[in-house]
Short mmCIF file of C-alpha atoms in Angstrom, two decimals:
data_model
loop_
_atom_site.label_atom_id
_atom_site.label_comp_id
_atom_site.label_asym_id
_atom_site.label_seq_id
_atom_site.Cartn_x
_atom_site.Cartn_y
_atom_site.Cartn_z
CA MET A 3 90.51 55.34 0.65
CA LEU A 4 88.63 58.15 2.40
CA ASP A 5 89.74 58.81 5.95
CA LEU A 6 86.68 59.88 7.93
CA ASP A 7 86.03 60.02 11.65
CA LEU A 8 82.68 58.21 11.48
CA ASP A 9 81.61 59.12 15.02
CA SER A 10 82.06 62.86 14.51
CA VAL A 11 80.59 62.72 10.99
CA ASN A 12 77.47 60.96 12.23
CA GLU A 13 77.14 63.41 15.11
CA ALA A 14 77.40 66.33 12.68
CA LEU A 15 74.78 64.82 10.35
CA ARG A 16 72.39 63.68 13.09
CA ASP A 17 69.91 66.53 12.51
CA ALA A 18 70.66 67.14 8.84
CA SER A 19 67.94 66.70 6.24
CA ALA A 20 68.20 63.84 3.78
CA GLN A 21 69.07 66.27 0.99
CA GLU A 22 71.78 67.89 3.13
CA ILE A 23 73.28 64.43 3.71
CA VAL A 24 73.31 63.77 -0.06
CA ARG A 25 75.00 67.14 -0.62
CA TRP A 26 77.57 66.38 2.11
CA ALA A 27 78.42 63.04 0.48
CA LEU A 28 78.81 64.53 -3.00
CA ALA A 29 80.89 67.42 -1.63
CA LEU A 30 83.56 64.86 -0.67
CA GLN A 31 84.23 64.66 -4.42
CA ALA A 32 85.01 60.94 -4.29
CA LYS A 33 83.84 58.24 -6.70
CA THR A 34 80.17 57.82 -5.82
CA ILE A 35 77.35 55.49 -6.79
CA ALA A 36 73.74 55.25 -5.74
CA THR A 37 71.86 51.95 -5.73
CA THR A 38 68.21 51.12 -6.19
CA SER A 39 66.08 47.99 -5.95
CA MET A 40 63.23 49.68 -7.85
CA GLY A 41 61.12 48.41 -4.95
CA ARG A 42 57.90 49.87 -3.61
CA ASN A 43 59.28 53.21 -2.38
CA ALA A 44 62.54 53.29 -4.34
CA ALA A 45 61.46 56.59 -5.86
CA VAL A 46 62.35 58.42 -2.62
CA MET A 47 66.11 57.92 -2.91
CA LEU A 48 66.07 58.24 -6.69
CA HIS A 49 64.31 61.61 -6.36
CA LEU A 50 66.55 62.82 -3.49
CA VAL A 51 69.76 62.10 -5.36
CA SER A 52 68.55 63.33 -8.75
CA GLU A 53 67.42 66.64 -7.20
CA VAL A 54 71.02 67.25 -6.11
CA ASP A 55 72.92 65.73 -9.04
CA LYS A 56 71.45 63.77 -11.95
CA HIS A 57 74.89 62.58 -13.02
CA VAL A 58 75.45 60.23 -10.08
CA PRO A 59 75.58 56.68 -11.50
CA THR A 60 72.63 54.69 -10.19
CA ILE A 61 73.13 50.93 -10.07
CA TRP A 62 70.08 48.71 -10.43
CA VAL A 63 70.67 44.99 -10.01
CA ASP A 64 67.71 43.56 -11.93
CA THR A 65 67.44 39.99 -10.68
CA GLY A 66 65.21 39.03 -13.62
CA TYR A 67 62.41 38.14 -11.20
CA ASN A 68 60.78 41.56 -10.94
CA LEU A 69 57.08 41.81 -11.66
CA ARG A 70 55.57 43.68 -14.60
CA ASP A 71 54.39 46.53 -12.35
CA THR A 72 57.96 47.06 -11.10
CA TYR A 73 59.36 47.35 -14.61
CA ILE A 74 56.67 49.81 -15.71
CA VAL A 75 57.28 52.11 -12.72
CA ALA A 76 61.07 51.74 -13.10
CA GLU A 77 60.96 52.90 -16.72
CA ARG A 78 58.81 55.86 -15.71
CA LEU A 79 61.25 56.88 -12.96
CA ILE A 80 64.28 56.48 -15.24
CA ARG A 81 62.60 58.75 -17.79
CA ASP A 82 61.03 61.36 -15.51
CA LEU A 83 63.99 61.78 -13.14
CA GLU A 84 66.51 61.56 -16.01
CA LEU A 85 68.53 59.00 -14.08
CA ASN A 86 72.05 58.01 -14.98
CA ILE A 87 70.98 54.38 -14.69
CA HIS A 88 73.22 51.33 -15.08
CA VAL A 89 71.42 48.00 -15.03
CA TYR A 90 73.29 44.84 -14.02
CA SER A 91 71.62 41.49 -14.65
CA PRO A 92 72.55 37.89 -13.81
CA LEU A 93 74.64 35.99 -16.34
CA MET A 94 71.92 33.33 -16.67
CA THR A 95 68.28 33.99 -17.62
CA SER A 96 65.64 33.37 -14.96
CA GLU A 97 63.93 30.74 -17.14
CA ARG A 98 67.11 28.74 -17.50
CA ARG A 99 67.87 29.02 -13.78
CA ASN A 100 64.32 27.96 -12.88
CA ALA A 101 64.72 24.88 -15.06
CA ILE A 102 68.02 23.97 -13.41
CA MET A 103 67.13 24.87 -9.82
CA GLY A 104 63.45 23.96 -9.97
CA GLY A 105 62.25 27.51 -9.31
CA VAL A 106 63.22 29.99 -6.61
CA PRO A 107 64.65 28.10 -3.61
CA THR A 108 62.97 28.78 -0.26
CA VAL A 109 64.97 30.39 2.54
CA ASP A 110 64.81 27.04 4.35
CA GLU A 111 66.91 25.48 1.55
CA GLU A 112 69.90 27.40 2.84
CA GLU A 113 72.63 26.20 0.49
CA ARG A 114 70.50 26.45 -2.66
CA HIS A 115 69.13 29.83 -1.61
CA GLN A 116 72.63 31.18 -1.01
CA ALA A 117 73.72 29.98 -4.48
CA PHE A 118 70.61 31.57 -5.98
CA THR A 119 71.22 34.90 -4.18
CA HIS A 120 74.83 34.93 -5.35
CA GLN A 121 73.78 34.37 -8.97
CA VAL A 122 70.95 36.92 -9.17
CA LYS A 123 72.19 39.71 -6.92
CA LEU A 124 75.66 39.46 -5.43
CA GLU A 125 77.56 38.55 -8.60
CA PRO A 126 75.95 41.30 -10.72
CA PHE A 127 76.61 43.83 -7.92
CA ALA A 128 80.23 42.69 -7.68
CA ARG A 129 80.54 43.47 -11.40
CA ALA A 130 79.13 46.95 -10.79
CA LEU A 131 81.65 47.58 -8.01
CA GLU A 132 84.46 46.41 -10.28
CA ASP A 133 83.31 48.75 -13.04
CA PHE A 134 82.74 51.85 -10.90
CA LYS A 135 85.18 51.27 -8.01
CA PRO A 136 83.16 53.56 -5.71
CA GLU A 137 84.49 55.13 -2.55
CA ILE A 138 81.00 56.27 -1.53
CA TRP A 139 77.74 54.35 -1.84
CA LEU A 140 74.47 56.27 -1.47
CA THR A 141 71.91 53.78 -0.20
CA GLY A 142 68.27 53.87 0.84
CA ILE A 143 68.64 51.57 3.84
CA ARG A 144 66.70 52.56 6.96
CA LYS A 145 67.43 51.67 10.57
CA GLU A 146 64.02 50.17 11.30
CA GLU A 147 64.07 47.73 8.37
CA THR A 148 66.26 44.89 9.68
CA GLU A 149 68.19 43.87 12.76
CA HIS A 150 71.50 44.23 10.89
CA ARG A 151 70.71 47.81 9.89
CA GLN A 152 70.12 48.80 13.52
CA SER A 153 73.84 48.24 14.07
CA LEU A 154 74.75 50.81 11.37
CA ASP A 155 74.41 54.60 11.19
CA ILE A 156 73.87 57.38 8.63
CA VAL A 157 77.49 56.96 7.55
CA SER A 158 79.23 53.60 7.96
CA MET A 159 82.01 51.64 6.31
CA ASP A 160 81.71 48.11 5.01
CA SER A 161 84.57 45.61 4.99
CA ARG A 162 85.38 46.51 1.37
CA GLY A 163 86.32 49.99 2.57
CA ILE A 164 83.34 51.62 0.86
CA ILE A 165 81.69 54.46 2.79
CA LYS A 166 77.93 53.84 2.90
CA VAL A 167 75.85 56.99 3.22
CA ALA A 168 72.18 56.47 4.10
CA PRO A 169 70.33 59.81 3.85
CA ILE A 170 66.99 58.38 5.03
CA PHE A 171 68.51 56.08 7.67
CA ASN A 172 66.39 57.49 10.50
CA TRP A 173 63.16 57.88 8.52
CA SER A 174 60.06 55.97 9.54
CA GLU A 175 57.67 54.30 7.12
CA ASP A 176 55.39 57.34 7.60
CA ASP A 177 58.23 59.69 6.61
CA VAL A 178 58.75 57.67 3.43
CA GLU A 179 55.04 57.70 2.57
CA ALA A 180 54.82 61.45 3.24
CA TYR A 181 57.76 62.16 0.89
CA MET A 182 56.23 59.97 -1.81
CA GLU A 183 52.96 61.87 -1.50
CA GLN A 184 54.56 65.32 -1.31
CA HIS A 185 56.43 64.79 -4.58
CA ALA A 186 53.71 62.70 -6.27
CA LEU A 187 56.18 59.86 -6.87
CA PRO A 188 55.01 56.63 -8.49
CA THR A 189 55.14 53.37 -6.58
CA CYS A 190 54.93 49.80 -7.76
CA ARG A 191 52.13 48.11 -5.86
CA HIS A 192 53.52 44.67 -6.67
CA TYR A 193 57.13 43.99 -5.80
CA PHE A 194 58.90 40.74 -5.02
CA ASP A 195 62.53 40.24 -4.08
CA PRO A 196 63.29 36.51 -4.42
CA THR A 197 66.50 36.88 -2.39
CA LYS A 198 64.68 38.25 0.67
CA VAL A 199 61.24 36.60 0.42
CA HIS A 200 60.23 37.88 3.88
CA ASP A 201 60.29 41.45 5.23
CA GLY A 202 63.13 42.04 7.65
CA ARG A 203 65.57 39.73 5.85
CA GLU A 204 68.83 40.90 4.30
CA CYS A 205 69.51 39.83 0.72
CA GLY A 206 73.26 39.93 1.33
CA LEU A 207 74.11 43.13 -0.54
CA HIS A 208 74.77 44.93 2.74
CA THR A 209 76.19 41.97 4.64
CA ALA A 210 78.21 40.09 1.99
CA ALA A 211 81.41 42.07 2.26
#
């Protein structure tokens, strides 16, 4: 396990650019993964990491509920950025699950929604962690997105002992849009995460450990 003084590391990286933070993480020469949701502005992190090192394994948990637009843009990004992509999918097809569960449970159906989230996102991600055994996780989380994320920092450690590095942690929505425009990155106009449903909700990937 990496032994880092998180306070001093975060202080040192406070004014670093997103690319400098990616370079710092990779310079630790530990087992590293990046993750993507292939959501609306997922191209930002994919581009940032691929500009530094295209060999970093990128984990995409495809819930099976993505919209056509998302898949089209995802394929374009995988091709154009030459990503080292590894797709993890649920063990059960979405059609079969819909038949059994009666469609996507609402967040109000807490127990059913938790079971659904485990099946389509947490279990596939657990498989990815088992396969890659990362010490460092490059993630696109941003401070302003959810209440939970406001308690984190650029570099944090989850209860599994994995060091999370968030190069765009302090970016605003405007910063994200500006980067997308500057690098002419494609975005999927239609994106739906059935495990979050509402903006500002965690799906559990960053809180499950």
